[in-house]
PDB file of C-alpha atoms in Angstrom:
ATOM      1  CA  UNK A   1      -5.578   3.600 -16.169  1.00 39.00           C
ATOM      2  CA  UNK A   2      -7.335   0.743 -15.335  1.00 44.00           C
ATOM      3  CA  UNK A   3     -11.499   0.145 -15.907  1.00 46.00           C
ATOM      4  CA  UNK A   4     -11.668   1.357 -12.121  1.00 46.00           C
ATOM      5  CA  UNK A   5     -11.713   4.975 -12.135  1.00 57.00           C
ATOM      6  CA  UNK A   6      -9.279   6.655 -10.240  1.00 68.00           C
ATOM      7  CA  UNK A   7      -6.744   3.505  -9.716  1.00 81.00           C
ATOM      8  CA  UNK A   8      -3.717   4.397  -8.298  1.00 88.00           C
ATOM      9  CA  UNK A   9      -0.740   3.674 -10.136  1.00 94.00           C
ATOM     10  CA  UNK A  10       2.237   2.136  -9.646  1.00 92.00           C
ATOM     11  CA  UNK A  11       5.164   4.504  -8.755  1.00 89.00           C
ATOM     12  CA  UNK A  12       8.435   3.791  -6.425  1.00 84.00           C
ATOM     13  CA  UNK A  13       6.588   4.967  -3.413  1.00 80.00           C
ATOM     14  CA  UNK A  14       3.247   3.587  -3.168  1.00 84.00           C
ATOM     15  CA  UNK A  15       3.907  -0.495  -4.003  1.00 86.00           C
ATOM     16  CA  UNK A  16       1.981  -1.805  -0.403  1.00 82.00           C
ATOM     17  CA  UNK A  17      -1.372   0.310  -1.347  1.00 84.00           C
ATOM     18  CA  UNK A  18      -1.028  -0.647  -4.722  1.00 92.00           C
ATOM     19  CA  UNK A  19      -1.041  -4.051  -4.439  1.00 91.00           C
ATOM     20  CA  UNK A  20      -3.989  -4.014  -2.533  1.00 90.00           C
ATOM     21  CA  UNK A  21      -5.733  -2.549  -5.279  1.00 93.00           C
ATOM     22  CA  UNK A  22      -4.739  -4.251  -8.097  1.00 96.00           C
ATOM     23  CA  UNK A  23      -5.568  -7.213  -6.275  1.00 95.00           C
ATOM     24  CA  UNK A  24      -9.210  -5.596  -6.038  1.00 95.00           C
ATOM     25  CA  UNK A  25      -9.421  -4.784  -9.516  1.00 96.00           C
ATOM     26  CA  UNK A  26      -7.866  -9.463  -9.687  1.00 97.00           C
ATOM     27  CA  UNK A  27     -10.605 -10.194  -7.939  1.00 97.00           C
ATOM     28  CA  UNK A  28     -13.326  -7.893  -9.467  1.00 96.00           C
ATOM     29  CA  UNK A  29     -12.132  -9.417 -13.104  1.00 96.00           C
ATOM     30  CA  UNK A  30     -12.252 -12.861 -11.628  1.00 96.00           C
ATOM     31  CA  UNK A  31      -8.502 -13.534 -12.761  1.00 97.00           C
ATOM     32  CA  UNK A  32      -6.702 -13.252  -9.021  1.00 97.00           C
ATOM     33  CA  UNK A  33      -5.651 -16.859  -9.145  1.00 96.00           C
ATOM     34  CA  UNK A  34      -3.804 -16.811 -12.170  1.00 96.00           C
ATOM     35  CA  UNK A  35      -2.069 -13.620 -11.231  1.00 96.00           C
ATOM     36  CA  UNK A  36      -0.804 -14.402  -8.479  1.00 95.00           C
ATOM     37  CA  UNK A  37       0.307 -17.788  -8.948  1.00 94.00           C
ATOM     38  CA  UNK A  38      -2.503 -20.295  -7.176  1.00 95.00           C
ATOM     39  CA  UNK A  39      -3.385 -21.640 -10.631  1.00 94.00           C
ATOM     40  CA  UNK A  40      -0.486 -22.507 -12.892  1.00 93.00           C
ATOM     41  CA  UNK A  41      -1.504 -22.901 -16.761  1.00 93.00           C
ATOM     42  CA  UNK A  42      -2.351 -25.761 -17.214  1.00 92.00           C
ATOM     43  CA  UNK A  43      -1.011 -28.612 -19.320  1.00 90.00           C
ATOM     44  CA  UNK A  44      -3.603 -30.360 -21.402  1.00 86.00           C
ATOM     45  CA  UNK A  45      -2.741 -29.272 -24.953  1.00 83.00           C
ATOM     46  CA  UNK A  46      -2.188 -26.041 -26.221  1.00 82.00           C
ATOM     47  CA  UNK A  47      -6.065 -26.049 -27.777  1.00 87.00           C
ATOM     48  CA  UNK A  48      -7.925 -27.177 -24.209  1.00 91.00           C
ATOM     49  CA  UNK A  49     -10.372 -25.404 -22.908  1.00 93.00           C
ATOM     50  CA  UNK A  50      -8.552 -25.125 -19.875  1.00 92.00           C
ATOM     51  CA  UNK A  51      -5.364 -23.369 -21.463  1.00 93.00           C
ATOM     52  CA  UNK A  52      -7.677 -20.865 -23.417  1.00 94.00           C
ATOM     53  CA  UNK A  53      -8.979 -19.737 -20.848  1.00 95.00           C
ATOM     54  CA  UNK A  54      -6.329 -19.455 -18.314  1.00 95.00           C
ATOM     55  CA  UNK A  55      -4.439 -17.998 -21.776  1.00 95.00           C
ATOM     56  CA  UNK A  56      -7.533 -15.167 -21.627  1.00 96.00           C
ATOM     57  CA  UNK A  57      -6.874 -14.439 -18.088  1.00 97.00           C
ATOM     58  CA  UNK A  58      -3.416 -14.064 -17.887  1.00 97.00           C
ATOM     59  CA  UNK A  59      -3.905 -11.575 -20.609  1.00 96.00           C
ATOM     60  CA  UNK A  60      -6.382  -9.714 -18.790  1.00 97.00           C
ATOM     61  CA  UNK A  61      -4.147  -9.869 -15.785  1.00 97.00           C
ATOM     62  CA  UNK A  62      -1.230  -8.759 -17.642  1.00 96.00           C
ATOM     63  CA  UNK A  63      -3.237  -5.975 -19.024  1.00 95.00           C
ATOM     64  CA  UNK A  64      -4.429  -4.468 -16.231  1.00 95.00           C
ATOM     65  CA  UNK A  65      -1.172  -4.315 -14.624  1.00 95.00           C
ATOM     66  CA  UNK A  66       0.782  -2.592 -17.101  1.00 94.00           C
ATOM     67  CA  UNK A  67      -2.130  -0.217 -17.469  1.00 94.00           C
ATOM     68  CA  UNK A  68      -1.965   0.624 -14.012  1.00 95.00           C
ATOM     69  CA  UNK A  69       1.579   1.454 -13.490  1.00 95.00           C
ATOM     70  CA  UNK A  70       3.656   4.557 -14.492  1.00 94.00           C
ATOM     71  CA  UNK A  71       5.443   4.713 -17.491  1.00 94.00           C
ATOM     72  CA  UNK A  72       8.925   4.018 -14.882  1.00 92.00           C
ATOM     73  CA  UNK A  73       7.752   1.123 -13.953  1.00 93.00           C
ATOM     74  CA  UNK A  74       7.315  -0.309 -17.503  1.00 93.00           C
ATOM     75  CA  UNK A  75      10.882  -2.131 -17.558  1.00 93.00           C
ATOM     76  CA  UNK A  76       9.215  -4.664 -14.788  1.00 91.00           C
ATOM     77  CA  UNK A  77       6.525  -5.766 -17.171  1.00 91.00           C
ATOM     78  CA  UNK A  78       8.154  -7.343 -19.805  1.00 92.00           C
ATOM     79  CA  UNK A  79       7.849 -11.165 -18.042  1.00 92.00           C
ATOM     80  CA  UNK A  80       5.413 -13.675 -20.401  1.00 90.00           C
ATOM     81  CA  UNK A  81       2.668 -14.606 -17.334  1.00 96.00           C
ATOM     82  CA  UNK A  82       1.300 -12.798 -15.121  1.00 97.00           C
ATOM     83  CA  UNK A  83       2.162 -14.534 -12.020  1.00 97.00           C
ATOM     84  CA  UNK A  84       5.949 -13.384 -13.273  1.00 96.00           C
ATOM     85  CA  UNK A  85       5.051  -9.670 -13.717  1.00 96.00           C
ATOM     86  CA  UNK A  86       3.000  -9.604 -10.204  1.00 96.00           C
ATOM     87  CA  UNK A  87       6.517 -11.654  -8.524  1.00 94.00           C
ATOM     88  CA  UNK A  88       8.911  -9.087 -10.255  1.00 92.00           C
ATOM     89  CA  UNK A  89       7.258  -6.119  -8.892  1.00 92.00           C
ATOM     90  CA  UNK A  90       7.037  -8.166  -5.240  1.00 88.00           C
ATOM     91  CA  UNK A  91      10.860  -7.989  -5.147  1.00 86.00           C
ATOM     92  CA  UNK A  92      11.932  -4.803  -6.348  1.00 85.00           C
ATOM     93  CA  UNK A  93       9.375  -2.668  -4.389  1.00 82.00           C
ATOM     94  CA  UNK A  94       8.749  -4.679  -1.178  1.00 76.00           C
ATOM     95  CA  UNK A  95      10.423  -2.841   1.357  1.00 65.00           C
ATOM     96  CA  UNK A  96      12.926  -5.806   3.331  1.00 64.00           C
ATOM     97  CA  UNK A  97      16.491  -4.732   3.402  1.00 66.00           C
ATOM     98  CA  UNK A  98      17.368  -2.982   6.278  1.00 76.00           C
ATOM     99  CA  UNK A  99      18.242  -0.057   5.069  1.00 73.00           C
ATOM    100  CA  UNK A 100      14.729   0.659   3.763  1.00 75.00           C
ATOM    101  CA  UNK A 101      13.131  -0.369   7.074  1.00 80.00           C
ATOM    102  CA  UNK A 102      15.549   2.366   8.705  1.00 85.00           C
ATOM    103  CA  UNK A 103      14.882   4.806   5.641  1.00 83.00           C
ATOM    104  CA  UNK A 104      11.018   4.586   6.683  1.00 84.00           C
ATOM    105  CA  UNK A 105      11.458   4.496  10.701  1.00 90.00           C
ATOM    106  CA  UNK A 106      13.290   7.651   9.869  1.00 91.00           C
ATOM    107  CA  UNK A 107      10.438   8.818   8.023  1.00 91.00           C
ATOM    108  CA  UNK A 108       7.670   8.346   9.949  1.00 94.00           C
ATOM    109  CA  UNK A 109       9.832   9.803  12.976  1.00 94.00           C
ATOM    110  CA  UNK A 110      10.732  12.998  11.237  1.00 95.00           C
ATOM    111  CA  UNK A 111       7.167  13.442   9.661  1.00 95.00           C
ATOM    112  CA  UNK A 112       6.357  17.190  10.548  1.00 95.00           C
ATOM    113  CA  UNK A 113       2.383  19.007   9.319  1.00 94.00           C
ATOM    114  CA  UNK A 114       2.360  21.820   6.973  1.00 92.00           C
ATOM    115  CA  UNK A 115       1.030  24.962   8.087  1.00 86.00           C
ATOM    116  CA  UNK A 116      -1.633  24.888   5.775  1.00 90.00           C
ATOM    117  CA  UNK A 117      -2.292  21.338   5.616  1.00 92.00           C
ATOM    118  CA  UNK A 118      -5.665  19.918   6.893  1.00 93.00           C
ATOM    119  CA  UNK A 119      -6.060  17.714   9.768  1.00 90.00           C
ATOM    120  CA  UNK A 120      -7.795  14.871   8.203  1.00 91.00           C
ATOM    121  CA  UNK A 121      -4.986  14.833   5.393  1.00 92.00           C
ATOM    122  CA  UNK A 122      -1.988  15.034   8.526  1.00 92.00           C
ATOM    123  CA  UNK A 123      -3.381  12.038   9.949  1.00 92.00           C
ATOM    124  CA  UNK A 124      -3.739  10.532   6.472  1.00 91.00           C
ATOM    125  CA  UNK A 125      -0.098  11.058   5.671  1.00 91.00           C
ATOM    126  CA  UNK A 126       1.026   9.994   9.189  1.00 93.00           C
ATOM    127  CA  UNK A 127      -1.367   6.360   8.884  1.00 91.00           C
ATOM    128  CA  UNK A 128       0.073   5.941   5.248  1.00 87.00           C
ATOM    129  CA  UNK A 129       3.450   5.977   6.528  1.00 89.00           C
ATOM    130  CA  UNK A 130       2.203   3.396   9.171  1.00 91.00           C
ATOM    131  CA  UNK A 131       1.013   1.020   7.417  1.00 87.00           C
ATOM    132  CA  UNK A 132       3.810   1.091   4.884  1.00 83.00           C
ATOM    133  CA  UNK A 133       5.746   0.386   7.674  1.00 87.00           C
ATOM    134  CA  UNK A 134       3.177  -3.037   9.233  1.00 87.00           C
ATOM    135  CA  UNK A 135       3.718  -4.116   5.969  1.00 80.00           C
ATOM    136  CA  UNK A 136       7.731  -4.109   5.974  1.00 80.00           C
ATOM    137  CA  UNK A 137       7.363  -6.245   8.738  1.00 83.00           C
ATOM    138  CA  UNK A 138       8.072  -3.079  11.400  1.00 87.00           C
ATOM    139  CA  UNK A 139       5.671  -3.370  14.649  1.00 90.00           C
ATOM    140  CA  UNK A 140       3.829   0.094  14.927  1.00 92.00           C
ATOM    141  CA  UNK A 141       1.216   0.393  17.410  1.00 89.00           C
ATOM    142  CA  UNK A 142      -1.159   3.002  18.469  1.00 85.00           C
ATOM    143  CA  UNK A 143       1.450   5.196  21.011  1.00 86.00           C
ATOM    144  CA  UNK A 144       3.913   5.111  18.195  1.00 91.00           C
ATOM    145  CA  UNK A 145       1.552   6.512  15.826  1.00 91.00           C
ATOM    146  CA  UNK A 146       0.172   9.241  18.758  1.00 88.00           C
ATOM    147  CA  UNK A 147       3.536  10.190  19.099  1.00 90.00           C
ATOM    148  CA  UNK A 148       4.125  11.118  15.466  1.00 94.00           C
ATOM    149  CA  UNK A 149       0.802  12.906  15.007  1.00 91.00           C
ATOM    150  CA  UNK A 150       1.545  14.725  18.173  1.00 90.00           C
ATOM    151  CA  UNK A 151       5.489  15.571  17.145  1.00 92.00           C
ATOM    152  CA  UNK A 152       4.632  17.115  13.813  1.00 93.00           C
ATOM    153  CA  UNK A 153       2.634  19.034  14.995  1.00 92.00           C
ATOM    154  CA  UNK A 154       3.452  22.667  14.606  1.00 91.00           C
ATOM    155  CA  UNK A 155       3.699  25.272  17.642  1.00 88.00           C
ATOM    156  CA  UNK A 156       0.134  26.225  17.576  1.00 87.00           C
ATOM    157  CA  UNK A 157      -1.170  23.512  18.689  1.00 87.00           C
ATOM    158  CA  UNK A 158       1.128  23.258  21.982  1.00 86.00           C
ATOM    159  CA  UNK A 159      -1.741  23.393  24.389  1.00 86.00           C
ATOM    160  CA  UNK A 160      -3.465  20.779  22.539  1.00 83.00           C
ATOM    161  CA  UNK A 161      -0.682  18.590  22.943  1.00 83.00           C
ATOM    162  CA  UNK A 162      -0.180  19.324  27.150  1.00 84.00           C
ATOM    163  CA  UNK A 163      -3.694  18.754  27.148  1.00 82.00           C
ATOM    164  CA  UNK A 164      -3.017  14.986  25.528  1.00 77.00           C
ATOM    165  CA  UNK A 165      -0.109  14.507  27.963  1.00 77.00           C
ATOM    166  CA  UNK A 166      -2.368  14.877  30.617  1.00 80.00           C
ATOM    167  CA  UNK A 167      -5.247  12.566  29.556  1.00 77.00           C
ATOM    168  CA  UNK A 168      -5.197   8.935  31.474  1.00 75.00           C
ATOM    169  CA  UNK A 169      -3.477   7.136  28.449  1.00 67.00           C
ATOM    170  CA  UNK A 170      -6.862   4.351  28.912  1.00 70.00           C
ATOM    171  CA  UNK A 171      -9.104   6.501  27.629  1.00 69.00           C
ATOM    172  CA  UNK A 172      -6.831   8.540  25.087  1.00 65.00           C
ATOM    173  CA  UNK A 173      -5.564   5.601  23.302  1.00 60.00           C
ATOM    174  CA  UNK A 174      -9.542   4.976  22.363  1.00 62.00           C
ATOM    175  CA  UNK A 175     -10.636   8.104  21.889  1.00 57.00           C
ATOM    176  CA  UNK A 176      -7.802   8.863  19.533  1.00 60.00           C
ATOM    177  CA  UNK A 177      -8.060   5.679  17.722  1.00 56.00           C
ATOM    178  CA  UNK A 178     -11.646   6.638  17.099  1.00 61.00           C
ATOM    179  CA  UNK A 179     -10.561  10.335  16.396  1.00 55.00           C
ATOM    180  CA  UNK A 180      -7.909   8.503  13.553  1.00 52.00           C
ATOM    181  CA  UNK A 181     -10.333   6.238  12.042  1.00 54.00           C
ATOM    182  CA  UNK A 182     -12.155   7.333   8.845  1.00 50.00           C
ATOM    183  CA  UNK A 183     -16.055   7.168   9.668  1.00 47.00           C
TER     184      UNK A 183
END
């Protein structure tokens, strides 16, 4: 695990989130531009000032990324810089091909509630699914996400739903992305 407690880590499902951590945890350690590319080591002399410490924080970098991923995800780390690591893991876990797009429409179509699970954590799931999906590129907007929330919902809350159907979509679409967002 990383210094930051809790850190999510690296697995075949959660790539988009974690990026947007480890970038976090980049910036937090001041090394961001050497880790993802914007600085390139430089090339004054193997003893410069400027390549020690570029040296120190691609180490860091490197560090903290194969600290925060699971032991699977190892066999992408084995690159020299950290700029190669951080590109590696870009392409095998960015979702592009078409059949992953489909494989996550399909998803986020089919996504049904638990019985016991907890509103808050339903919407969670359904938003996580979301915006894994904006980031593959795939336009979701706020009726698409409505509709899935309101889908998988189970039979119980039928009268809920009629009641939604019947709102003047103006003022649901609001109310609902205010009802979504975490306060």
């Amino acid at each position: 695990m990383t210094e930051a407690k809790g850190m999510t880590k690296l697995t075949n499902e959660n790539y988009e989130i974690w990026r947007i951590l480890m970038e976090a945890v980049f910036v937090r350690k001041n090394v961001r531009d050497v880790a993802v590319g914007t600085i390139p080591r430089p090339s004054t002399g193997p003893n410069s000032k400027a390549v020690r410490d570029w040296d120190r924080q691609n180490a860091e970098a490197r560090a903290e990324m194969i600290l925060a991923v699971e032991v699977d995800q190892l066999a992408h780390m084995t690159a020299g810089t950290a700029h190669e690591i951080w590109e590696e893991l870009e392409h095998v876990h960015r979702s592009r091909g078409f059949a992953t797009k489909m494989a996550l429409r399909r998803k986020f179509m089919s996504m049904r509630m638990d019985d016991n699970q907890k509103m808050a954590c339903w919407i969670g799931d359904v938003r996580s699914i979301a915006f894994r999906l904006k980031q593959a590129g795939i336009a979701v907007d706020d009726e698409d996400i409505i509709l899935v929330l309101t889908m998988g919902l189970p039979d119980t809350y039928d009268t809920f739903v009629v009641a939604l159907d019947s709102t003047d979509a103006a003022a649901l679409t609001p109310r609902l992305r205010d009802w979504t967002t975490p306060q």
